[in-house]
């Protein structure tokens, strides 16, 4: 590490799989910024003290991943961006005037990637599957992008309903365009412009109980999960007739680009870095 480099890291548990160091080093080369970016594996019992020690030691910014995003939100609760406040989770931390600040860049990353892929337009009807942390983080930016309707379905339907309630109670912009239900609500709702998978099912190769006609009539299909091969969700959608599909690698790179912009004031191009990481993933399985 160069002594003049700005220090950044991603903190999680486990963390060895994280691609963030490669992504941020590629941004740094592209933008001519001298950066050191490492992985920090924090024991759950010492997350807060590890974050404090990092910033007290001169660290400039932290990305936060599973399982600490909610705890990062609590730590930065006095200085949250609007996006982080509604998302209930923080993936980007920095210090300003001695105080910890937090933002959530997942949603802006998703919207930027969908826009790049020409999968998102104002007036779209969007089906969001899943009601965990990732789903909650993308609701605000999807509404802000101008969708006409955002319907959230989840295996546990009450969790999807709870997300809609949060938006309504906070009278957040676009709350009236939100609706929710279980998978049984889908048979009555054909013809989505965009279907987004925000469940963890692709991690385990599982499929979802989606009515088969739904895929054929849909404009585009996006899985937040990513890998060297098409994800289980993409394989299911393609077998059922979906034509336009993408995985979440572009979202991963684009959320990192927004963190980089917050910290360094310069916005890197994401396309070359998506290509780089895709190439690395493919060579790793050869
Ligand atoms: P959470 O654990 O918070 O939520 C998991 C979600 O998956 C819940 O909605 C859960 O439903 C659902 N689920 C789990 N198993 C099943 C199943 N067998 N059938 C149906 N639904 C199921 O996870 P996150 O929200 O943090 O992450 C979700 C996905 O998004 C992961 O694949 C993650 O890798 C990806 N992600 C990608 C990012 C990117 O940059 N590309 C960024 C963030 C996340 P229930 O409530 O009923 O349990």
PDB file of C-alpha atoms in Angstrom, residues 49-246:
ATOM      1  CA  UNK A  49     -15.714  -0.961  17.348  1.00  0.00           C
ATOM      2  CA  UNK A  50     -14.111  -2.140  14.069  1.00  0.00           C
ATOM      3  CA  UNK A  51     -15.869   0.656  12.134  1.00  0.00           C
ATOM      4  CA  UNK A  52     -14.782   3.279  14.697  1.00  0.00           C
ATOM      5  CA  UNK A  53     -11.169   2.038  14.658  1.00  0.00           C
ATOM      6  CA  UNK A  54     -11.120   2.204  10.834  1.00  0.00           C
ATOM      7  CA  UNK A  55     -12.208   5.850  10.724  1.00  0.00           C
ATOM      8  CA  UNK A  56     -10.128   6.870  13.757  1.00  0.00           C
ATOM      9  CA  UNK A  57      -7.126   5.394  11.931  1.00  0.00           C
ATOM     10  CA  UNK A  58      -7.677   7.655   8.906  1.00  0.00           C
ATOM     11  CA  UNK A  59      -9.948   5.443   6.777  1.00  0.00           C
ATOM     12  CA  UNK A  60     -11.976   7.466   4.229  1.00  0.00           C
ATOM     13  CA  UNK A  61     -14.918   5.196   3.473  1.00  0.00           C
ATOM     14  CA  UNK A  62     -16.455   1.794   4.142  1.00  0.00           C
ATOM     15  CA  UNK A  63     -18.802  -0.365   2.131  1.00  0.00           C
ATOM     16  CA  UNK A  64     -20.963  -2.509   4.393  1.00  0.00           C
ATOM     17  CA  UNK A  65     -22.377  -5.879   3.438  1.00  0.00           C
ATOM     18  CA  UNK A  66     -24.198  -8.861   4.983  1.00  0.00           C
ATOM     19  CA  UNK A  67     -24.950  -9.082   7.896  1.00  0.00           C
ATOM     20  CA  UNK A  68     -24.170  -5.513   9.036  1.00  0.00           C
ATOM     21  CA  UNK A  69     -26.208  -3.120   6.847  1.00  0.00           C
ATOM     22  CA  UNK A  70     -28.871  -2.480   9.511  1.00  0.00           C
ATOM     23  CA  UNK A  71     -26.249  -1.937  12.230  1.00  0.00           C
ATOM     24  CA  UNK A  72     -24.437   0.541   9.955  1.00  0.00           C
ATOM     25  CA  UNK A  73     -27.775   2.351   9.550  1.00  0.00           C
ATOM     26  CA  UNK A  74     -28.053   2.630  13.346  1.00  0.00           C
ATOM     27  CA  UNK A  75     -24.474   3.893  13.675  1.00  0.00           C
ATOM     28  CA  UNK A  76     -25.061   6.641  11.077  1.00  0.00           C
ATOM     29  CA  UNK A  77     -28.669   7.367  12.099  1.00  0.00           C
ATOM     30  CA  UNK A  78     -27.985  11.070  12.830  1.00  0.00           C
ATOM     31  CA  UNK A  79     -26.700  11.683   9.262  1.00  0.00           C
ATOM     32  CA  UNK A  80     -28.546   9.455   6.800  1.00  0.00           C
ATOM     33  CA  UNK A  81     -29.324  10.245   3.175  1.00  0.00           C
ATOM     34  CA  UNK A  82     -33.024  10.147   2.268  1.00  0.00           C
ATOM     35  CA  UNK A  83     -32.361   6.927   0.323  1.00  0.00           C
ATOM     36  CA  UNK A  84     -30.774   5.273   3.370  1.00  0.00           C
ATOM     37  CA  UNK A  85     -33.525   6.464   5.717  1.00  0.00           C
ATOM     38  CA  UNK A  86     -36.238   4.766   3.658  1.00  0.00           C
ATOM     39  CA  UNK A  87     -34.113   1.717   2.836  1.00  0.00           C
ATOM     40  CA  UNK A  88     -33.566   0.981   6.542  1.00  0.00           C
ATOM     41  CA  UNK A  89     -30.026  -0.138   5.707  1.00  0.00           C
ATOM     42  CA  UNK A  90     -26.674   1.479   4.887  1.00  0.00           C
ATOM     43  CA  UNK A  91     -24.031   0.105   2.522  1.00  0.00           C
ATOM     44  CA  UNK A  92     -21.811   3.223   2.306  1.00  0.00           C
ATOM     45  CA  UNK A  93     -20.218   5.011   5.287  1.00  0.00           C
ATOM     46  CA  UNK A  94     -17.941   8.045   5.468  1.00  0.00           C
ATOM     47  CA  UNK A  95     -16.985  10.712   7.979  1.00  0.00           C
ATOM     48  CA  UNK A  96     -17.585  14.444   7.639  1.00  0.00           C
ATOM     49  CA  UNK A  97     -16.983  17.056  10.358  1.00  0.00           C
ATOM     50  CA  UNK A  98     -16.239  14.249  12.804  1.00  0.00           C
ATOM     51  CA  UNK A  99     -19.629  12.561  12.312  1.00  0.00           C
ATOM     52  CA  UNK A 100     -20.478   9.283  10.616  1.00  0.00           C
ATOM     53  CA  UNK A 101     -22.665   9.589   7.487  1.00  0.00           C
ATOM     54  CA  UNK A 102     -24.527   6.785   5.697  1.00  0.00           C
ATOM     55  CA  UNK A 103     -26.136   6.168   2.329  1.00  0.00           C
ATOM     56  CA  UNK A 104     -27.674   3.202   0.544  1.00  0.00           C
ATOM     57  CA  UNK A 105     -26.523   2.952  -3.074  1.00  0.00           C
ATOM     58  CA  UNK A 106     -28.151  -0.400  -3.988  1.00  0.00           C
ATOM     59  CA  UNK A 107     -31.274   1.169  -5.477  1.00  0.00           C
ATOM     60  CA  UNK A 108     -29.465   3.785  -7.520  1.00  0.00           C
ATOM     61  CA  UNK A 109     -27.145   1.009  -8.729  1.00  0.00           C
ATOM     62  CA  UNK A 110     -30.101  -1.085  -9.879  1.00  0.00           C
ATOM     63  CA  UNK A 111     -31.745   1.831 -11.674  1.00  0.00           C
ATOM     64  CA  UNK A 112     -28.486   2.795 -13.366  1.00  0.00           C
ATOM     65  CA  UNK A 113     -27.969  -0.766 -14.617  1.00  0.00           C
ATOM     66  CA  UNK A 114     -31.582  -1.151 -15.793  1.00  0.00           C
ATOM     67  CA  UNK A 115     -31.250   2.149 -17.651  1.00  0.00           C
ATOM     68  CA  UNK A 116     -27.971   1.003 -19.250  1.00  0.00           C
ATOM     69  CA  UNK A 117     -29.716  -2.195 -20.369  1.00  0.00           C
ATOM     70  CA  UNK A 118     -32.721  -0.197 -21.664  1.00  0.00           C
ATOM     71  CA  UNK A 119     -35.002  -2.275 -19.438  1.00  0.00           C
ATOM     72  CA  UNK A 120     -36.593   0.656 -17.570  1.00  0.00           C
ATOM     73  CA  UNK A 121     -38.765   3.524 -18.772  1.00  0.00           C
ATOM     74  CA  UNK A 122     -41.128   5.963 -17.051  1.00  0.00           C
ATOM     75  CA  UNK A 123     -44.656   4.543 -16.982  1.00  0.00           C
ATOM     76  CA  UNK A 124     -43.503   0.920 -16.576  1.00  0.00           C
ATOM     77  CA  UNK A 125     -45.466  -1.621 -14.544  1.00  0.00           C
ATOM     78  CA  UNK A 126     -42.883  -3.429 -12.425  1.00  0.00           C
ATOM     79  CA  UNK A 127     -43.139  -6.671 -10.461  1.00  0.00           C
ATOM     80  CA  UNK A 128     -40.612  -6.887  -7.602  1.00  0.00           C
ATOM     81  CA  UNK A 129     -40.250 -10.383  -6.102  1.00  0.00           C
ATOM     82  CA  UNK A 130     -38.892 -10.467  -2.547  1.00  0.00           C
ATOM     83  CA  UNK A 131     -39.261  -8.286   0.545  1.00  0.00           C
ATOM     84  CA  UNK A 132     -35.870  -8.558   2.246  1.00  0.00           C
ATOM     85  CA  UNK A 133     -33.150  -5.928   2.582  1.00  0.00           C
ATOM     86  CA  UNK A 134     -32.341  -5.761  -1.136  1.00  0.00           C
ATOM     87  CA  UNK A 135     -35.994  -5.236  -2.113  1.00  0.00           C
ATOM     88  CA  UNK A 136     -36.477  -2.512   0.483  1.00  0.00           C
ATOM     89  CA  UNK A 137     -33.386  -0.661  -0.759  1.00  0.00           C
ATOM     90  CA  UNK A 138     -34.582  -0.448  -4.375  1.00  0.00           C
ATOM     91  CA  UNK A 139     -38.208   0.646  -3.875  1.00  0.00           C
ATOM     92  CA  UNK A 140     -37.478   4.395  -3.558  1.00  0.00           C
ATOM     93  CA  UNK A 141     -35.194   4.663  -6.616  1.00  0.00           C
ATOM     94  CA  UNK A 142     -37.604   2.549  -8.754  1.00  0.00           C
ATOM     95  CA  UNK A 143     -40.496   4.839  -7.799  1.00  0.00           C
ATOM     96  CA  UNK A 144     -38.324   7.899  -8.431  1.00  0.00           C
ATOM     97  CA  UNK A 145     -37.536   6.528 -11.912  1.00  0.00           C
ATOM     98  CA  UNK A 146     -41.214   7.053 -12.695  1.00  0.00           C
ATOM     99  CA  UNK A 147     -42.782   3.590 -12.815  1.00  0.00           C
ATOM    100  CA  UNK A 148     -46.570   3.670 -13.014  1.00  0.00           C
ATOM    101  CA  UNK A 149     -46.986   0.733 -10.648  1.00  0.00           C
ATOM    102  CA  UNK A 150     -44.633  -1.281  -8.398  1.00  0.00           C
ATOM    103  CA  UNK A 151     -46.155  -4.531  -7.124  1.00  0.00           C
ATOM    104  CA  UNK A 152     -44.169  -6.417  -4.457  1.00  0.00           C
ATOM    105  CA  UNK A 153     -44.772 -10.143  -3.952  1.00  0.00           C
ATOM    106  CA  UNK A 154     -43.104 -12.289  -1.345  1.00  0.00           C
ATOM    107  CA  UNK A 155     -43.295 -15.875  -0.072  1.00  0.00           C
ATOM    108  CA  UNK A 156     -44.272 -14.342   3.281  1.00  0.00           C
ATOM    109  CA  UNK A 157     -46.871 -11.893   1.978  1.00  0.00           C
ATOM    110  CA  UNK A 158     -47.034  -9.982   5.277  1.00  0.00           C
ATOM    111  CA  UNK A 159     -43.417  -8.823   4.792  1.00  0.00           C
ATOM    112  CA  UNK A 160     -44.343  -7.324   1.397  1.00  0.00           C
ATOM    113  CA  UNK A 161     -47.370  -5.629   2.989  1.00  0.00           C
ATOM    114  CA  UNK A 162     -45.133  -4.251   5.763  1.00  0.00           C
ATOM    115  CA  UNK A 163     -42.846  -2.614   3.182  1.00  0.00           C
ATOM    116  CA  UNK A 164     -45.783  -0.877   1.521  1.00  0.00           C
ATOM    117  CA  UNK A 165     -46.996   0.284   4.952  1.00  0.00           C
ATOM    118  CA  UNK A 166     -43.601   1.888   5.700  1.00  0.00           C
ATOM    119  CA  UNK A 167     -43.857   3.976   2.515  1.00  0.00           C
ATOM    120  CA  UNK A 168     -47.476   4.946   3.229  1.00  0.00           C
ATOM    121  CA  UNK A 169     -46.834   5.838   6.872  1.00  0.00           C
ATOM    122  CA  UNK A 170     -43.889   8.036   5.907  1.00  0.00           C
ATOM    123  CA  UNK A 171     -45.954   9.532   3.074  1.00  0.00           C
ATOM    124  CA  UNK A 172     -42.942   8.905   0.878  1.00  0.00           C
ATOM    125  CA  UNK A 173     -43.088  10.033  -2.747  1.00  0.00           C
ATOM    126  CA  UNK A 174     -44.814   7.469  -4.968  1.00  0.00           C
ATOM    127  CA  UNK A 175     -46.341   5.450  -2.103  1.00  0.00           C
ATOM    128  CA  UNK A 176     -49.725   5.371  -3.865  1.00  0.00           C
ATOM    129  CA  UNK A 177     -48.150   3.508  -6.805  1.00  0.00           C
ATOM    130  CA  UNK A 178     -47.112   0.618  -4.523  1.00  0.00           C
ATOM    131  CA  UNK A 179     -49.078  -2.589  -3.967  1.00  0.00           C
ATOM    132  CA  UNK A 180     -48.282  -5.985  -2.468  1.00  0.00           C
ATOM    133  CA  UNK A 181     -49.373  -9.595  -2.220  1.00  0.00           C
ATOM    134  CA  UNK A 182     -48.320 -13.238  -2.150  1.00  0.00           C
ATOM    135  CA  UNK A 183     -47.503 -15.355  -5.206  1.00  0.00           C
ATOM    136  CA  UNK A 184     -51.228 -16.171  -5.498  1.00  0.00           C
ATOM    137  CA  UNK A 185     -51.846 -12.502  -6.433  1.00  0.00           C
ATOM    138  CA  UNK A 186     -49.976 -13.003  -9.712  1.00  0.00           C
ATOM    139  CA  UNK A 187     -52.440 -15.097 -11.692  1.00  0.00           C
ATOM    140  CA  UNK A 188     -54.741 -12.078 -11.934  1.00  0.00           C
ATOM    141  CA  UNK A 189     -51.941  -9.735 -13.018  1.00  0.00           C
ATOM    142  CA  UNK A 190     -50.415 -10.495 -16.441  1.00  0.00           C
ATOM    143  CA  UNK A 191     -48.208  -8.284 -18.584  1.00  0.00           C
ATOM    144  CA  UNK A 192     -45.454  -6.728 -16.460  1.00  0.00           C
ATOM    145  CA  UNK A 193     -42.950  -4.504 -18.277  1.00  0.00           C
ATOM    146  CA  UNK A 194     -40.209  -5.647 -15.943  1.00  0.00           C
ATOM    147  CA  UNK A 195     -39.878  -8.503 -13.422  1.00  0.00           C
ATOM    148  CA  UNK A 196     -37.101  -8.173 -10.822  1.00  0.00           C
ATOM    149  CA  UNK A 197     -35.987 -11.026  -8.584  1.00  0.00           C
ATOM    150  CA  UNK A 198     -34.855  -9.728  -5.190  1.00  0.00           C
ATOM    151  CA  UNK A 199     -35.126 -13.087  -3.407  1.00  0.00           C
ATOM    152  CA  UNK A 200     -32.232 -15.271  -2.325  1.00  0.00           C
ATOM    153  CA  UNK A 201     -33.540 -18.280  -4.306  1.00  0.00           C
ATOM    154  CA  UNK A 202     -30.934 -18.159  -7.088  1.00  0.00           C
ATOM    155  CA  UNK A 203     -28.231 -18.578  -4.430  1.00  0.00           C
ATOM    156  CA  UNK A 204     -29.525 -22.104  -3.853  1.00  0.00           C
ATOM    157  CA  UNK A 205     -30.631 -22.893  -7.413  1.00  0.00           C
ATOM    158  CA  UNK A 206     -34.323 -22.831  -6.379  1.00  0.00           C
ATOM    159  CA  UNK A 207     -37.197 -21.774  -8.643  1.00  0.00           C
ATOM    160  CA  UNK A 208     -40.194 -19.599  -7.762  1.00  0.00           C
ATOM    161  CA  UNK A 209     -43.933 -20.418  -8.011  1.00  0.00           C
ATOM    162  CA  UNK A 210     -44.644 -17.958 -10.846  1.00  0.00           C
ATOM    163  CA  UNK A 211     -47.566 -18.657 -13.240  1.00  0.00           C
ATOM    164  CA  UNK A 212     -45.980 -19.747 -16.543  1.00  0.00           C
ATOM    165  CA  UNK A 213     -47.851 -17.338 -18.836  1.00  0.00           C
ATOM    166  CA  UNK A 214     -46.449 -14.409 -16.883  1.00  0.00           C
ATOM    167  CA  UNK A 215     -42.958 -14.655 -18.358  1.00  0.00           C
ATOM    168  CA  UNK A 216     -43.988 -14.724 -22.008  1.00  0.00           C
ATOM    169  CA  UNK A 217     -46.060 -11.571 -21.603  1.00  0.00           C
ATOM    170  CA  UNK A 218     -43.316  -9.662 -19.790  1.00  0.00           C
ATOM    171  CA  UNK A 219     -40.957  -7.108 -21.278  1.00  0.00           C
ATOM    172  CA  UNK A 220     -37.768  -7.865 -19.357  1.00  0.00           C
ATOM    173  CA  UNK A 221     -36.498 -10.027 -16.500  1.00  0.00           C
ATOM    174  CA  UNK A 222     -33.714  -9.048 -14.058  1.00  0.00           C
ATOM    175  CA  UNK A 223     -32.153 -11.147 -11.281  1.00  0.00           C
ATOM    176  CA  UNK A 224     -30.221  -9.250  -8.583  1.00  0.00           C
ATOM    177  CA  UNK A 225     -28.142 -12.412  -8.106  1.00  0.00           C
ATOM    178  CA  UNK A 226     -25.229 -12.852 -10.542  1.00  0.00           C
ATOM    179  CA  UNK A 227     -22.685 -15.462 -11.515  1.00  0.00           C
ATOM    180  CA  UNK A 228     -20.467 -16.864 -14.248  1.00  0.00           C
ATOM    181  CA  UNK A 229     -23.482 -18.733 -15.647  1.00  0.00           C
ATOM    182  CA  UNK A 230     -27.133 -17.586 -16.003  1.00  0.00           C
ATOM    183  CA  UNK A 231     -28.836 -17.738 -12.590  1.00  0.00           C
ATOM    184  CA  UNK A 232     -31.570 -20.244 -11.673  1.00  0.00           C
ATOM    185  CA  UNK A 233     -34.158 -17.454 -11.998  1.00  0.00           C
ATOM    186  CA  UNK A 234     -32.945 -16.554 -15.499  1.00  0.00           C
ATOM    187  CA  UNK A 235     -32.961 -20.223 -16.538  1.00  0.00           C
ATOM    188  CA  UNK A 236     -36.539 -20.585 -15.245  1.00  0.00           C
ATOM    189  CA  UNK A 237     -37.674 -17.402 -17.008  1.00  0.00           C
ATOM    190  CA  UNK A 238     -36.032 -18.339 -20.321  1.00  0.00           C
ATOM    191  CA  UNK A 239     -37.524 -21.843 -20.254  1.00  0.00           C
ATOM    192  CA  UNK A 240     -40.951 -20.230 -19.808  1.00  0.00           C
ATOM    193  CA  UNK A 241     -40.516 -17.872 -22.786  1.00  0.00           C
ATOM    194  CA  UNK A 242     -38.876 -14.680 -21.423  1.00  0.00           C
ATOM    195  CA  UNK A 243     -36.860 -12.930 -24.134  1.00  0.00           C
ATOM    196  CA  UNK A 244     -34.812 -10.207 -22.437  1.00  0.00           C
ATOM    197  CA  UNK A 245     -32.832 -11.236 -19.365  1.00  0.00           C
ATOM    198  CA  UNK A 246     -29.995  -9.905 -17.227  1.00  0.00           C
TER     199      UNK A 246
END
